[in-house]
């Protein structure tokens, strides 16, 4: 499962209130900067949560996260080799955090960096909370170096192992649907019609006119649109919008509804 697929799965679980209460997150053994990579991964996950719940842009979500949220507690330290102490102020905050219900978000999150820094005395104190945290609270324990986490902790967690992202040349990334279709060898006439619709989302007629009497090409377009959406790093709401439009398209096809209306919903949902 890819990096993005794992994040999408977690977002889906969050959206349906099915997130587990405790996860241990590990990067690939081949990751060059495992600590930075793991921290960035959890940051992106939290940004997507804020984007979806508050319906804001990525930049605004990042700003909210940096300012601090009453529903997100992040425990970290500058020296990755230093062990956490029982009387660490951040862990005192950890236990206080359990006493409150969500304020802004529907779910609360605790992120603990450097799992290897939790020693036996502290782990014994954490056990009950890790096993049964407060309602609507999910704990992420980041284990960047894949060191052996104390069994008393690891036995209570679900492991998430994040593969290393394959680095791509940004110039090779396909952003527009028309570019994706061209890269997959669809007919030039169809690609030009999609380009015209991309330029003016309110005018679906060039695409409709082209597809008249070309049912096989229409079905091929829908298939490639679905694949295109799956490869993009979309928010949960964007995915939900496309899924709803696709269901409407399929239903409208059964009842022979007006084709431009069916296509328009799909085109609007992916932009």
GROMACS .gro file of C-alpha atoms in nm:
model
  271
    1UNK     CA    1   0.000   0.000   0.000
    2UNK     CA    2   0.141   0.341  -0.095
    3UNK     CA    3   0.204   0.633   0.136
    4UNK     CA    4  -0.102   0.818   0.003
    5UNK     CA    5  -0.320   0.506   0.020
    6UNK     CA    6  -0.244   0.462   0.391
    7UNK     CA    7  -0.329   0.826   0.461
    8UNK     CA    8  -0.652   0.799   0.259
    9UNK     CA    9  -0.750   0.484   0.450
   10UNK     CA   10  -0.696   0.660   0.784
   11UNK     CA   11  -0.896   0.962   0.666
   12UNK     CA   12  -1.178   0.730   0.564
   13UNK     CA   13  -1.171   0.567   0.908
   14UNK     CA   14  -1.173   0.912   1.070
   15UNK     CA   15  -1.468   1.027   0.856
   16UNK     CA   16  -1.673   0.725   0.966
   17UNK     CA   17  -1.564   0.744   1.332
   18UNK     CA   18  -1.372   0.416   1.311
   19UNK     CA   19  -1.017   0.525   1.395
   20UNK     CA   20  -0.845   0.297   1.646
   21UNK     CA   21  -0.732   0.451   1.974
   22UNK     CA   22  -0.359   0.375   1.944
   23UNK     CA   23  -0.118   0.349   1.649
   24UNK     CA   24   0.260   0.313   1.623
   25UNK     CA   25   0.396   0.476   1.306
   26UNK     CA   26   0.719   0.354   1.145
   27UNK     CA   27   0.891   0.463   0.821
   28UNK     CA   28   1.057   0.233   0.570
   29UNK     CA   29   1.396   0.093   0.682
   30UNK     CA   30   1.544   0.253   0.369
   31UNK     CA   31   1.421   0.605   0.451
   32UNK     CA   32   1.718   0.845   0.455
   33UNK     CA   33   1.575   1.089   0.713
   34UNK     CA   34   1.334   0.874   0.915
   35UNK     CA   35   1.265   1.119   1.198
   36UNK     CA   36   1.188   1.412   0.968
   37UNK     CA   37   0.993   1.185   0.730
   38UNK     CA   38   0.772   1.044   1.007
   39UNK     CA   39   0.704   1.386   1.159
   40UNK     CA   40   0.615   1.524   0.815
   41UNK     CA   41   0.380   1.233   0.752
   42UNK     CA   42   0.181   1.288   1.073
   43UNK     CA   43   0.178   1.663   1.007
   44UNK     CA   44   0.023   1.603   0.663
   45UNK     CA   45  -0.235   1.371   0.816
   46UNK     CA   46  -0.338   1.631   1.075
   47UNK     CA   47  -0.347   1.904   0.809
   48UNK     CA   48  -0.590   1.691   0.605
   49UNK     CA   49  -0.808   1.640   0.913
   50UNK     CA   50  -0.828   2.017   0.970
   51UNK     CA   51  -0.887   2.086   0.598
   52UNK     CA   52  -1.179   1.845   0.587
   53UNK     CA   53  -1.339   1.934   0.916
   54UNK     CA   54  -1.300   2.312   0.897
   55UNK     CA   55  -1.334   2.331   0.516
   56UNK     CA   56  -1.021   2.547   0.477
   57UNK     CA   57  -0.726   2.552   0.239
   58UNK     CA   58  -0.408   2.359   0.306
   59UNK     CA   59  -0.221   2.678   0.396
   60UNK     CA   60  -0.489   2.778   0.648
   61UNK     CA   61  -0.492   2.428   0.796
   62UNK     CA   62  -0.113   2.434   0.836
   63UNK     CA   63  -0.138   2.777   1.001
   64UNK     CA   64  -0.400   2.649   1.248
   65UNK     CA   65  -0.182   2.347   1.328
   66UNK     CA   66   0.127   2.562   1.388
   67UNK     CA   67  -0.069   2.798   1.614
   68UNK     CA   68  -0.184   2.502   1.820
   69UNK     CA   69  -0.519   2.333   1.859
   70UNK     CA   70  -0.690   2.242   2.183
   71UNK     CA   71  -0.769   1.905   2.025
   72UNK     CA   72  -0.414   1.818   1.916
   73UNK     CA   73  -0.133   1.752   2.166
   74UNK     CA   74   0.217   1.699   2.028
   75UNK     CA   75   0.491   1.570   2.256
   76UNK     CA   76   0.844   1.610   2.126
   77UNK     CA   77   1.198   1.711   2.221
   78UNK     CA   78   1.495   1.865   2.047
   79UNK     CA   79   1.746   1.593   2.139
   80UNK     CA   80   1.628   1.268   1.984
   81UNK     CA   81   1.873   1.070   2.200
   82UNK     CA   82   1.742   1.203   2.529
   83UNK     CA   83   1.495   0.981   2.715
   84UNK     CA   84   1.157   1.106   2.831
   85UNK     CA   85   1.122   1.142   3.208
   86UNK     CA   86   0.823   1.057   3.422
   87UNK     CA   87   0.796   1.416   3.547
   88UNK     CA   88   0.830   1.563   3.197
   89UNK     CA   89   0.593   1.860   3.173
   90UNK     CA   90   0.460   1.743   2.837
   91UNK     CA   91   0.354   1.409   2.985
   92UNK     CA   92   0.181   1.586   3.271
   93UNK     CA   93  -0.013   1.761   2.995
   94UNK     CA   94  -0.075   1.421   2.835
   95UNK     CA   95  -0.269   1.302   3.139
   96UNK     CA   96  -0.460   1.631   3.174
   97UNK     CA   97  -0.556   1.603   2.807
   98UNK     CA   98  -0.758   1.291   2.887
   99UNK     CA   99  -1.001   1.491   3.102
  100UNK     CA  100  -1.149   1.700   2.821
  101UNK     CA  101  -1.386   1.643   2.531
  102UNK     CA  102  -1.318   1.768   2.175
  103UNK     CA  103  -1.343   2.146   2.140
  104UNK     CA  104  -1.305   2.225   1.769
  105UNK     CA  105  -1.261   1.888   1.602
  106UNK     CA  106  -1.477   1.579   1.634
  107UNK     CA  107  -1.171   1.374   1.731
  108UNK     CA  108  -0.874   1.455   1.955
  109UNK     CA  109  -0.518   1.352   1.867
  110UNK     CA  110  -0.202   1.294   2.069
  111UNK     CA  111   0.129   1.260   1.885
  112UNK     CA  112   0.431   1.131   2.078
  113UNK     CA  113   0.762   1.156   1.893
  114UNK     CA  114   1.056   0.922   1.942
  115UNK     CA  115   0.899   0.604   2.078
  116UNK     CA  116   1.244   0.467   2.163
  117UNK     CA  117   1.280   0.740   2.426
  118UNK     CA  118   1.003   0.598   2.645
  119UNK     CA  119   1.163   0.394   2.920
  120UNK     CA  120   1.006   0.126   3.140
  121UNK     CA  121   0.904   0.346   3.435
  122UNK     CA  122   0.724   0.593   3.211
  123UNK     CA  123   0.570   0.318   2.998
  124UNK     CA  124   0.416   0.160   3.308
  125UNK     CA  125   0.254   0.492   3.388
  126UNK     CA  126   0.122   0.527   3.033
  127UNK     CA  127  -0.016   0.176   2.997
  128UNK     CA  128  -0.372   0.229   3.114
  129UNK     CA  129  -0.415   0.539   2.898
  130UNK     CA  130  -0.262   0.372   2.591
  131UNK     CA  131  -0.494   0.077   2.641
  132UNK     CA  132  -0.803   0.286   2.698
  133UNK     CA  133  -0.762   0.659   2.625
  134UNK     CA  134  -1.040   0.913   2.668
  135UNK     CA  135  -1.338   0.888   2.432
  136UNK     CA  136  -1.283   1.024   2.081
  137UNK     CA  137  -0.906   1.031   2.130
  138UNK     CA  138  -0.644   0.869   1.906
  139UNK     CA  139  -0.278   0.840   2.002
  140UNK     CA  140   0.003   0.820   1.745
  141UNK     CA  141   0.341   0.701   1.873
  142UNK     CA  142   0.613   0.780   1.618
  143UNK     CA  143   0.894   0.525   1.596
  144UNK     CA  144   1.130   0.669   1.331
  145UNK     CA  145   1.424   0.436   1.390
  146UNK     CA  146   1.216   0.117   1.417
  147UNK     CA  147   1.384   0.035   1.746
  148UNK     CA  148   1.223  -0.224   1.966
  149UNK     CA  149   0.935  -0.060   2.148
  150UNK     CA  150   0.865  -0.203   2.492
  151UNK     CA  151   0.633  -0.506   2.452
  152UNK     CA  152   0.392  -0.365   2.708
  153UNK     CA  153   0.336  -0.075   2.468
  154UNK     CA  154   0.362  -0.243   2.128
  155UNK     CA  155   0.112  -0.514   2.221
  156UNK     CA  156  -0.158  -0.251   2.262
  157UNK     CA  157  -0.103  -0.077   1.927
  158UNK     CA  158  -0.181  -0.111   1.558
  159UNK     CA  159   0.134  -0.065   1.349
  160UNK     CA  160   0.137   0.169   1.049
  161UNK     CA  161   0.442   0.121   0.829
  162UNK     CA  162   0.488   0.406   0.584
  163UNK     CA  163   0.675   0.334   0.258
  164UNK     CA  164   0.924   0.586   0.129
  165UNK     CA  165   0.784   0.822  -0.132
  166UNK     CA  166   0.922   0.766  -0.480
  167UNK     CA  167   1.072   1.097  -0.583
  168UNK     CA  168   0.941   1.226  -0.911
  169UNK     CA  169   1.050   1.503  -1.140
  170UNK     CA  170   0.786   1.769  -1.087
  171UNK     CA  171   0.787   1.839  -1.460
  172UNK     CA  172   0.655   1.486  -1.523
  173UNK     CA  173   0.354   1.518  -1.295
  174UNK     CA  174   0.019   1.523  -1.467
  175UNK     CA  175  -0.215   1.774  -1.310
  176UNK     CA  176  -0.498   1.828  -1.557
  177UNK     CA  177  -0.736   1.558  -1.671
  178UNK     CA  178  -0.663   1.639  -2.036
  179UNK     CA  179  -0.291   1.585  -1.978
  180UNK     CA  180  -0.361   1.254  -1.803
  181UNK     CA  181  -0.581   1.138  -2.092
  182UNK     CA  182  -0.314   1.237  -2.344
  183UNK     CA  183  -0.049   1.044  -2.147
  184UNK     CA  184  -0.275   0.738  -2.160
  185UNK     CA  185  -0.327   0.752  -2.535
  186UNK     CA  186  -0.692   0.858  -2.563
  187UNK     CA  187  -0.812   1.010  -2.890
  188UNK     CA  188  -0.706   1.364  -2.977
  189UNK     CA  189  -1.063   1.479  -3.041
  190UNK     CA  190  -1.170   1.372  -2.691
  191UNK     CA  191  -0.867   1.541  -2.534
  192UNK     CA  192  -0.939   1.868  -2.715
  193UNK     CA  193  -1.303   1.856  -2.599
  194UNK     CA  194  -1.191   1.800  -2.239
  195UNK     CA  195  -0.948   2.092  -2.267
  196UNK     CA  196  -1.230   2.323  -2.380
  197UNK     CA  197  -1.442   2.214  -2.085
  198UNK     CA  198  -1.150   2.261  -1.844
  199UNK     CA  199  -1.113   2.617  -1.973
  200UNK     CA  200  -1.480   2.691  -1.907
  201UNK     CA  201  -1.635   2.460  -1.648
  202UNK     CA  202  -1.983   2.598  -1.711
  203UNK     CA  203  -1.976   2.486  -2.076
  204UNK     CA  204  -1.993   2.108  -2.107
  205UNK     CA  205  -2.126   2.121  -2.465
  206UNK     CA  206  -1.793   2.069  -2.652
  207UNK     CA  207  -1.746   1.742  -2.465
  208UNK     CA  208  -2.110   1.641  -2.507
  209UNK     CA  209  -2.104   1.717  -2.881
  210UNK     CA  210  -1.789   1.513  -2.929
  211UNK     CA  211  -1.925   1.211  -2.742
  212UNK     CA  212  -2.257   1.196  -2.929
  213UNK     CA  213  -2.290   0.846  -3.070
  214UNK     CA  214  -1.955   0.740  -2.914
  215UNK     CA  215  -2.072   0.539  -2.613
  216UNK     CA  216  -1.753   0.334  -2.594
  217UNK     CA  217  -1.539   0.649  -2.576
  218UNK     CA  218  -1.768   0.793  -2.308
  219UNK     CA  219  -1.725   0.481  -2.095
  220UNK     CA  220  -1.349   0.490  -2.157
  221UNK     CA  221  -1.344   0.853  -2.041
  222UNK     CA  222  -1.534   0.768  -1.720
  223UNK     CA  223  -1.293   0.481  -1.650
  224UNK     CA  224  -0.990   0.707  -1.693
  225UNK     CA  225  -1.149   0.984  -1.486
  226UNK     CA  226  -1.186   0.735  -1.200
  227UNK     CA  227  -0.822   0.629  -1.231
  228UNK     CA  228  -0.713   0.992  -1.251
  229UNK     CA  229  -0.896   1.076  -0.928
  230UNK     CA  230  -0.745   0.776  -0.746
  231UNK     CA  231  -0.388   0.883  -0.825
  232UNK     CA  232  -0.434   1.238  -0.696
  233UNK     CA  233  -0.379   1.342  -0.335
  234UNK     CA  234  -0.735   1.464  -0.282
  235UNK     CA  235  -0.904   1.552   0.045
  236UNK     CA  236  -1.178   1.328   0.179
  237UNK     CA  237  -1.446   1.581   0.077
  238UNK     CA  238  -1.311   1.598  -0.279
  239UNK     CA  239  -1.316   1.219  -0.304
  240UNK     CA  240  -1.667   1.215  -0.162
  241UNK     CA  241  -1.775   1.475  -0.420
  242UNK     CA  242  -1.643   1.266  -0.709
  243UNK     CA  243  -1.798   0.947  -0.571
  244UNK     CA  244  -2.138   1.117  -0.541
  245UNK     CA  245  -2.109   1.253  -0.897
  246UNK     CA  246  -2.012   0.909  -1.026
  247UNK     CA  247  -2.311   0.748  -0.852
  248UNK     CA  248  -2.538   1.013  -1.006
  249UNK     CA  249  -2.386   0.949  -1.350
  250UNK     CA  250  -2.448   0.573  -1.320
  251UNK     CA  251  -2.804   0.626  -1.195
  252UNK     CA  252  -2.877   0.884  -1.465
  253UNK     CA  253  -2.741   0.647  -1.731
  254UNK     CA  254  -2.986   0.376  -1.624
  255UNK     CA  255  -3.276   0.620  -1.658
  256UNK     CA  256  -3.140   0.774  -1.981
  257UNK     CA  257  -3.108   1.124  -1.834
  258UNK     CA  258  -2.975   1.421  -2.030
  259UNK     CA  259  -2.606   1.343  -2.100
  260UNK     CA  260  -2.459   1.696  -2.057
  261UNK     CA  261  -2.597   1.708  -1.704
  262UNK     CA  262  -2.437   1.372  -1.619
  263UNK     CA  263  -2.097   1.473  -1.754
  264UNK     CA  264  -2.107   1.820  -1.603
  265UNK     CA  265  -2.135   1.680  -1.249
  266UNK     CA  266  -1.829   1.462  -1.300
  267UNK     CA  267  -1.615   1.734  -1.456
  268UNK     CA  268  -1.700   1.982  -1.182
  269UNK     CA  269  -1.625   1.731  -0.907
  270UNK     CA  270  -1.262   1.680  -1.005
  271UNK     CA  271  -1.159   2.046  -1.011
   0.00000   0.00000   0.00000
